[in-house]
Coordinates of C-alpha atoms and ligand atoms in Angstrom, one line a residue:
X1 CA 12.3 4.3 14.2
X2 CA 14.0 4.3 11.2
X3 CA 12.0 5.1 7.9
X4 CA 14.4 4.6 4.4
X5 CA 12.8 6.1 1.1
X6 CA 12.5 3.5 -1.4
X7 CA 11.8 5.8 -4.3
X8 CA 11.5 9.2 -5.3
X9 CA 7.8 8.2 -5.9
X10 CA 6.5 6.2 -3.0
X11 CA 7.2 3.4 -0.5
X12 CA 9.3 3.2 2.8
X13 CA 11.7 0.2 4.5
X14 CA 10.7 0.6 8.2
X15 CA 13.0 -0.6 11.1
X16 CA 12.2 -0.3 14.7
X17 CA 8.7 -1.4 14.4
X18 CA 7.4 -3.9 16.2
X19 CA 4.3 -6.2 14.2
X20 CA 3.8 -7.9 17.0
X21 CA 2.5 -5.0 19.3
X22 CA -0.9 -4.6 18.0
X23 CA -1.9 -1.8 20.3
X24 CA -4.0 1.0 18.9
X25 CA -1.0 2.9 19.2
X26 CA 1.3 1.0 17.3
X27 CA -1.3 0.1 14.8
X28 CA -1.8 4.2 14.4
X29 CA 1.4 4.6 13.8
X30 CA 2.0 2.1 11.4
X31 CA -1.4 3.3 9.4
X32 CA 0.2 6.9 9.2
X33 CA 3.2 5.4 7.7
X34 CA 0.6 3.3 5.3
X35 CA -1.1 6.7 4.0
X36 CA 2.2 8.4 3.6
X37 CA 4.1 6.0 1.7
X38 CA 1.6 3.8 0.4
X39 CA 3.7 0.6 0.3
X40 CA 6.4 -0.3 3.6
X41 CA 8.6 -3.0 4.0
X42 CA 9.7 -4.5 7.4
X43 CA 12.8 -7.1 7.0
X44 CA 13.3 -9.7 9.5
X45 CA 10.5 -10.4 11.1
X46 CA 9.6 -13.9 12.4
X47 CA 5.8 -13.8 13.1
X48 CA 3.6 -16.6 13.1
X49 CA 0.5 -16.9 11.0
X50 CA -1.2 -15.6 14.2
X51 CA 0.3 -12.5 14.5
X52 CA 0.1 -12.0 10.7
X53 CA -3.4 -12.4 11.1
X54 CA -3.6 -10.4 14.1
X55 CA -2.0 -7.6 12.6
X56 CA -4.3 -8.1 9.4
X57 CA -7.3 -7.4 11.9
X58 CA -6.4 -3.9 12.8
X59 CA -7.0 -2.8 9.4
X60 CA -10.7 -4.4 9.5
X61 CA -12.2 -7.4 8.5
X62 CA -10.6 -10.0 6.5
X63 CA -11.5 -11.1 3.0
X64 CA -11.0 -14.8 1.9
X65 CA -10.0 -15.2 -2.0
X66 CA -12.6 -15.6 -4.5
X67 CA -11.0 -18.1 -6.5
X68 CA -8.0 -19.7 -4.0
X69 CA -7.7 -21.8 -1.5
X70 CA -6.5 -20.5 1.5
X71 CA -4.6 -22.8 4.4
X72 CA -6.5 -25.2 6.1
X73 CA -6.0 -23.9 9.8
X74 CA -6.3 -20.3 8.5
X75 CA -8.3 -20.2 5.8
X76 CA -7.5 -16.3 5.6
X77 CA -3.9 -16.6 4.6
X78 CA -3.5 -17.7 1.0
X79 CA -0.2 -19.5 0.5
X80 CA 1.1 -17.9 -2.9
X81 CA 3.7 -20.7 -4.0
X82 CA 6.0 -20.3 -7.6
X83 CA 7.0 -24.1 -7.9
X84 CA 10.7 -24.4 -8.6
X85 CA 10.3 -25.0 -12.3
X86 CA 7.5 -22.5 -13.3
X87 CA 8.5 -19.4 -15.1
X88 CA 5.7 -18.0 -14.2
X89 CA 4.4 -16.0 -11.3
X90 CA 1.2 -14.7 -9.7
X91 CA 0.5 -11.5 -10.3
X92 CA 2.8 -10.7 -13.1
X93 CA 1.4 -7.6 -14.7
X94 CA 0.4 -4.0 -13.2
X95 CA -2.9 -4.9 -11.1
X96 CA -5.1 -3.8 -7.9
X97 CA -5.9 -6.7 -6.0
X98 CA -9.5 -8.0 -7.3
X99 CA -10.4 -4.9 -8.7
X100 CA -13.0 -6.2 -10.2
X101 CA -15.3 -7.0 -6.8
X102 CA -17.9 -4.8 -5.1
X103 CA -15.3 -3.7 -2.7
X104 CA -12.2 -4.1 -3.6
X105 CA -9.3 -5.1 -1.1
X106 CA -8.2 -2.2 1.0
X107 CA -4.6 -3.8 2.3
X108 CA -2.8 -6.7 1.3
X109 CA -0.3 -7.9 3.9
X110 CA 2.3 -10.4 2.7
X111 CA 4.9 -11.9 4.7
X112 CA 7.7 -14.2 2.5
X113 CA 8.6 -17.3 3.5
X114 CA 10.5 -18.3 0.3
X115 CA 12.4 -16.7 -1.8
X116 CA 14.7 -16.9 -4.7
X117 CA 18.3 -16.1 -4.6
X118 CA 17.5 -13.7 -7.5
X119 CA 14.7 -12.9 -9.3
X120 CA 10.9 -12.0 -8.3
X121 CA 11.2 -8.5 -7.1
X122 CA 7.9 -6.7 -6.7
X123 CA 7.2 -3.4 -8.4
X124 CA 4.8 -0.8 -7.1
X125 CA 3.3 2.3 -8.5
X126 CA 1.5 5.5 -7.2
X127 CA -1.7 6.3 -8.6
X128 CA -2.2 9.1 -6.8
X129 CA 0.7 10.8 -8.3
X130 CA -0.5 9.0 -11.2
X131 CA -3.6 11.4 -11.8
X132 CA -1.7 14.4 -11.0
X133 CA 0.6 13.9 -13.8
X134 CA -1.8 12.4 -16.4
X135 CA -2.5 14.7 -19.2
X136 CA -4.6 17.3 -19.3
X137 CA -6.9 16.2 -22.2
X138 CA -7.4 12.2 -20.6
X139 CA -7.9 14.0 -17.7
X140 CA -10.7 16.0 -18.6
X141 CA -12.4 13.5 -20.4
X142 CA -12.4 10.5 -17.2
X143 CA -13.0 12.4 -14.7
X144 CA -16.7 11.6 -14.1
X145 CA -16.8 8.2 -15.7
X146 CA -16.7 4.7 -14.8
X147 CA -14.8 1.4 -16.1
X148 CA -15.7 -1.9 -16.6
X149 CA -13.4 -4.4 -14.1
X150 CA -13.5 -8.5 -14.7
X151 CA -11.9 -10.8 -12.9
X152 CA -10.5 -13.2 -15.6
X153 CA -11.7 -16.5 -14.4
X154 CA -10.5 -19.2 -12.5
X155 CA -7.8 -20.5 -14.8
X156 CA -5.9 -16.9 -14.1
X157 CA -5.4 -17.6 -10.9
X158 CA -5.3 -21.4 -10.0
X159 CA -4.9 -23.5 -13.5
X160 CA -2.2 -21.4 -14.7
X161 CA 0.1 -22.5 -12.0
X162 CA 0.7 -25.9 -10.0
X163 CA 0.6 -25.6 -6.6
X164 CA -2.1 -23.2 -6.3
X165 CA -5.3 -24.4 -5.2
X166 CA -9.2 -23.5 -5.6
X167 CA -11.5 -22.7 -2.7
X168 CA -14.1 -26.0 -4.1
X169 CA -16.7 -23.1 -5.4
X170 CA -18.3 -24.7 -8.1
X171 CA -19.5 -22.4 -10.9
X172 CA -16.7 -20.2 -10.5
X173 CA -17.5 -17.7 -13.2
X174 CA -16.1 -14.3 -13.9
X175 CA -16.6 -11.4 -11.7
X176 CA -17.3 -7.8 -13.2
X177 CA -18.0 -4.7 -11.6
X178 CA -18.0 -0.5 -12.6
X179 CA -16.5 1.7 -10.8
X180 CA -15.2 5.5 -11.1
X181 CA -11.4 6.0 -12.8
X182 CA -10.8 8.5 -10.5
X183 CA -11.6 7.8 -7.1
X184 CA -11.4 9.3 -3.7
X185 CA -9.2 8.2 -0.9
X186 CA -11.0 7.3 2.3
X187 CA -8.7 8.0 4.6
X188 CA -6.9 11.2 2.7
X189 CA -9.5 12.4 0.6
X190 CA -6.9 12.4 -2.1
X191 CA -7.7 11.6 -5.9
X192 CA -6.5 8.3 -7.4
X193 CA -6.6 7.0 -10.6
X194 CA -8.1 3.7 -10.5
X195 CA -7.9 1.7 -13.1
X196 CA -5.4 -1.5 -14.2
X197 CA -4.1 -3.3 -17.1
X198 CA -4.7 -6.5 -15.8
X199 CA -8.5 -5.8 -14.8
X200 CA -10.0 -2.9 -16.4
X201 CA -11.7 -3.2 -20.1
X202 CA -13.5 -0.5 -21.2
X203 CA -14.6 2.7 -20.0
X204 CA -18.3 3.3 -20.1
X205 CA -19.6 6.4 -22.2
X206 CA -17.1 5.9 -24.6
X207 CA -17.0 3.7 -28.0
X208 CA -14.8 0.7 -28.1
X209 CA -12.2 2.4 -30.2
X210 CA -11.8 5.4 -28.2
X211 CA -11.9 3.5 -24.6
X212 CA -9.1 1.3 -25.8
X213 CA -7.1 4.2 -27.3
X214 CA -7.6 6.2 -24.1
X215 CA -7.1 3.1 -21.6
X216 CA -4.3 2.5 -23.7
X217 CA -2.6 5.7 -22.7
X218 CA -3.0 5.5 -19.2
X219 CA -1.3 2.2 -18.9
X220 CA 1.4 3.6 -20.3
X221 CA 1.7 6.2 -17.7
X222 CA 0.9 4.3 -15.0
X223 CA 3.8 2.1 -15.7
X224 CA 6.2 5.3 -16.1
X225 CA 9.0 4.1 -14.0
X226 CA 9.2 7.6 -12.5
X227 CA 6.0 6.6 -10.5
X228 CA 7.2 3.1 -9.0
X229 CA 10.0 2.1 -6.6
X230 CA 10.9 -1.7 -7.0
X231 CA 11.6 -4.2 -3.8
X232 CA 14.0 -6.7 -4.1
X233 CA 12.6 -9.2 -1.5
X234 CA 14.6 -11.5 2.0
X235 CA 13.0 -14.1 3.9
X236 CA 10.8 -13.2 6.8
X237 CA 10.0 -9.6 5.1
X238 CA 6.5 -8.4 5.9
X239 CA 4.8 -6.0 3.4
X240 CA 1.4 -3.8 4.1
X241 CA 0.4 -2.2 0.6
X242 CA -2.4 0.6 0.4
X243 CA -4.3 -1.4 -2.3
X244 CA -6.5 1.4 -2.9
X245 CA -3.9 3.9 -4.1
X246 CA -1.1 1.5 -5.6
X247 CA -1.1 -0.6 -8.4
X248 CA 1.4 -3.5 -8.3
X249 CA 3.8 -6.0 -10.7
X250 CA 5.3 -9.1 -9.7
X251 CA 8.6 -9.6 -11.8
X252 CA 8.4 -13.0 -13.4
X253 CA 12.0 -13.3 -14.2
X254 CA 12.5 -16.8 -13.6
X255 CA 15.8 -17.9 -16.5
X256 CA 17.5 -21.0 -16.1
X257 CA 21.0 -20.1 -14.8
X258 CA 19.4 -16.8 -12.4
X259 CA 16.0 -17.3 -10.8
X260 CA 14.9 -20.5 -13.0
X261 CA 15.2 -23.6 -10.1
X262 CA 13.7 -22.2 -6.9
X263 CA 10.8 -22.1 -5.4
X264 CA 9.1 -18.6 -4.1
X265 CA 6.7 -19.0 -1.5
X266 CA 4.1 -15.8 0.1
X267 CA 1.9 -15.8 2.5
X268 CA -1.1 -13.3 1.5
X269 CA -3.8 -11.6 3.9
X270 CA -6.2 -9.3 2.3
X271 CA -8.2 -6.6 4.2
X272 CA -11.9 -6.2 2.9
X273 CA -12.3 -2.5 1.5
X274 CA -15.2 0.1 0.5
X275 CA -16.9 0.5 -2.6
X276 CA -15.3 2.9 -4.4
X277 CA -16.4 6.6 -5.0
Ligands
LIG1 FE1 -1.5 -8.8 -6.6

């Protein structure tokens, strides 16, 4: 096995791992890997949506999208797709994947199917190392509270773009749950700061003013490219991201001339997680 650093931060390419094998051995393995580097990257691998799924199981139960559509034989794996003319891109600010539920996601697996000849890297940043380093002073002052997290509607994550589909919910809604800022990882015990630009909007104990000022602050760290490594995708790559202890930012830089032209297609599987604590 061969395990390449991505960053000083976090993250890891892994050869000589095989997804298919989905043994409790292997799957141990690769879940060490998981909790050490938070994000990995395996290129070149040609799995089918059943071993993608198969190797989604061993991290627990599936989840299926609140808001998207997910294929019609497996209605697990949502089909993330960029059209060729759209500048835009899912998930194209720092996020946690649907923060805002009960239980958010535990581990998103992604395998791409399409991608553009440049353009629509992925970004990833460690929130555990993210508390160590936050200052003192915000430190002090969030460690025992809770933040507001909403989902933003339907429109954020079907209407916006053209060839992504809704599940046929009617009453779709916004979602919007509290949970602690710093929270403790179930498998490491470690502390992670859990909160997002794209989700969370106010932390609970404090005045509007303040919550913003202080919320303000820790996006700003969070996003200190000194905590993030940055992936610049091939075909057939499978990710497995710690969802719980990373935050995440899909490069939307789709100009005409570079990326602008090509369609970028994902397939997503999301592992259901704990409520945090
Ligand atoms: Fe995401």
């Amino acid at each position: 096995m061969e395990v390449k650093l991505l960053s000083g931060a976090l993250g890891a390419e892994i050869k000589g791992i095989n997804l298919k094998d989905t043994s409790d051995n292997n799957f141990n393995k690769i879940n060490d890997l998981l909790l050490e580097h938070k994000v990995l990257f395996f290129r070149d691998q040609k799995i089918t949506e059943e071993q993608h799924l198969a190797l989604a199981e061993k991290f627990g139960p599936l989840e299926t999208h609140a808001y998207v559509k997910g294929l019609d034989k497996f209605p697990e794996i949502v089909r993330i797709i960029k059209a060729e003319d759209e500048k835009n891109q899912w998930g194209e600010n720092w996020h946690s994947d649907v923060s805002y539920n009960v239980k958010p996601t535990k581990a998103v697996i992604i395998k791409s199917i399409k991608i553009p000849p440049v353009g629509g890297d992925t970004c990833f940043s460690n929130m555990e190392l993210a508390w160590e380093t936050l200052d003192e002073k915000i430190k002090e002052k969030i460690k025992d509270k809770k933040a507001i997290h909403s989902s933003l509607g339907a429109e954020f994550f079907i209407d916006n773009y053209k060839k992504m589909e809704g599940n046929g919910k009617k009453n779709y809604g916004e979602y919007s749950n509290e949970h602690p800022i710093v929270r403790t990882h179930p498998e490491t015990g470690k502390k992670i700061l859990f909160v997002n630009w794209t989700y969370t909007k106010r932390i609970i104990g404090l005045d509007e003013k303040e919550s913003d000022e202080i919320l303000k602050k820790i996006f700003e760290h969070q996003a200190r490219l000194e905590l993030t490594c940055r992936f610049t995708w091939t075909e057939n790559t499978v990710c497995i991201w710690d969802n719980r202890s990373v935050i995440h930012f899909a490069i939307a830089d789709f100009y005409p001339g570079r990326g602008l032209g090509h369609e970028r297609i994902m397939d997503r599987i999301a592992v259901e997680g704990d409520q945090p604590h």
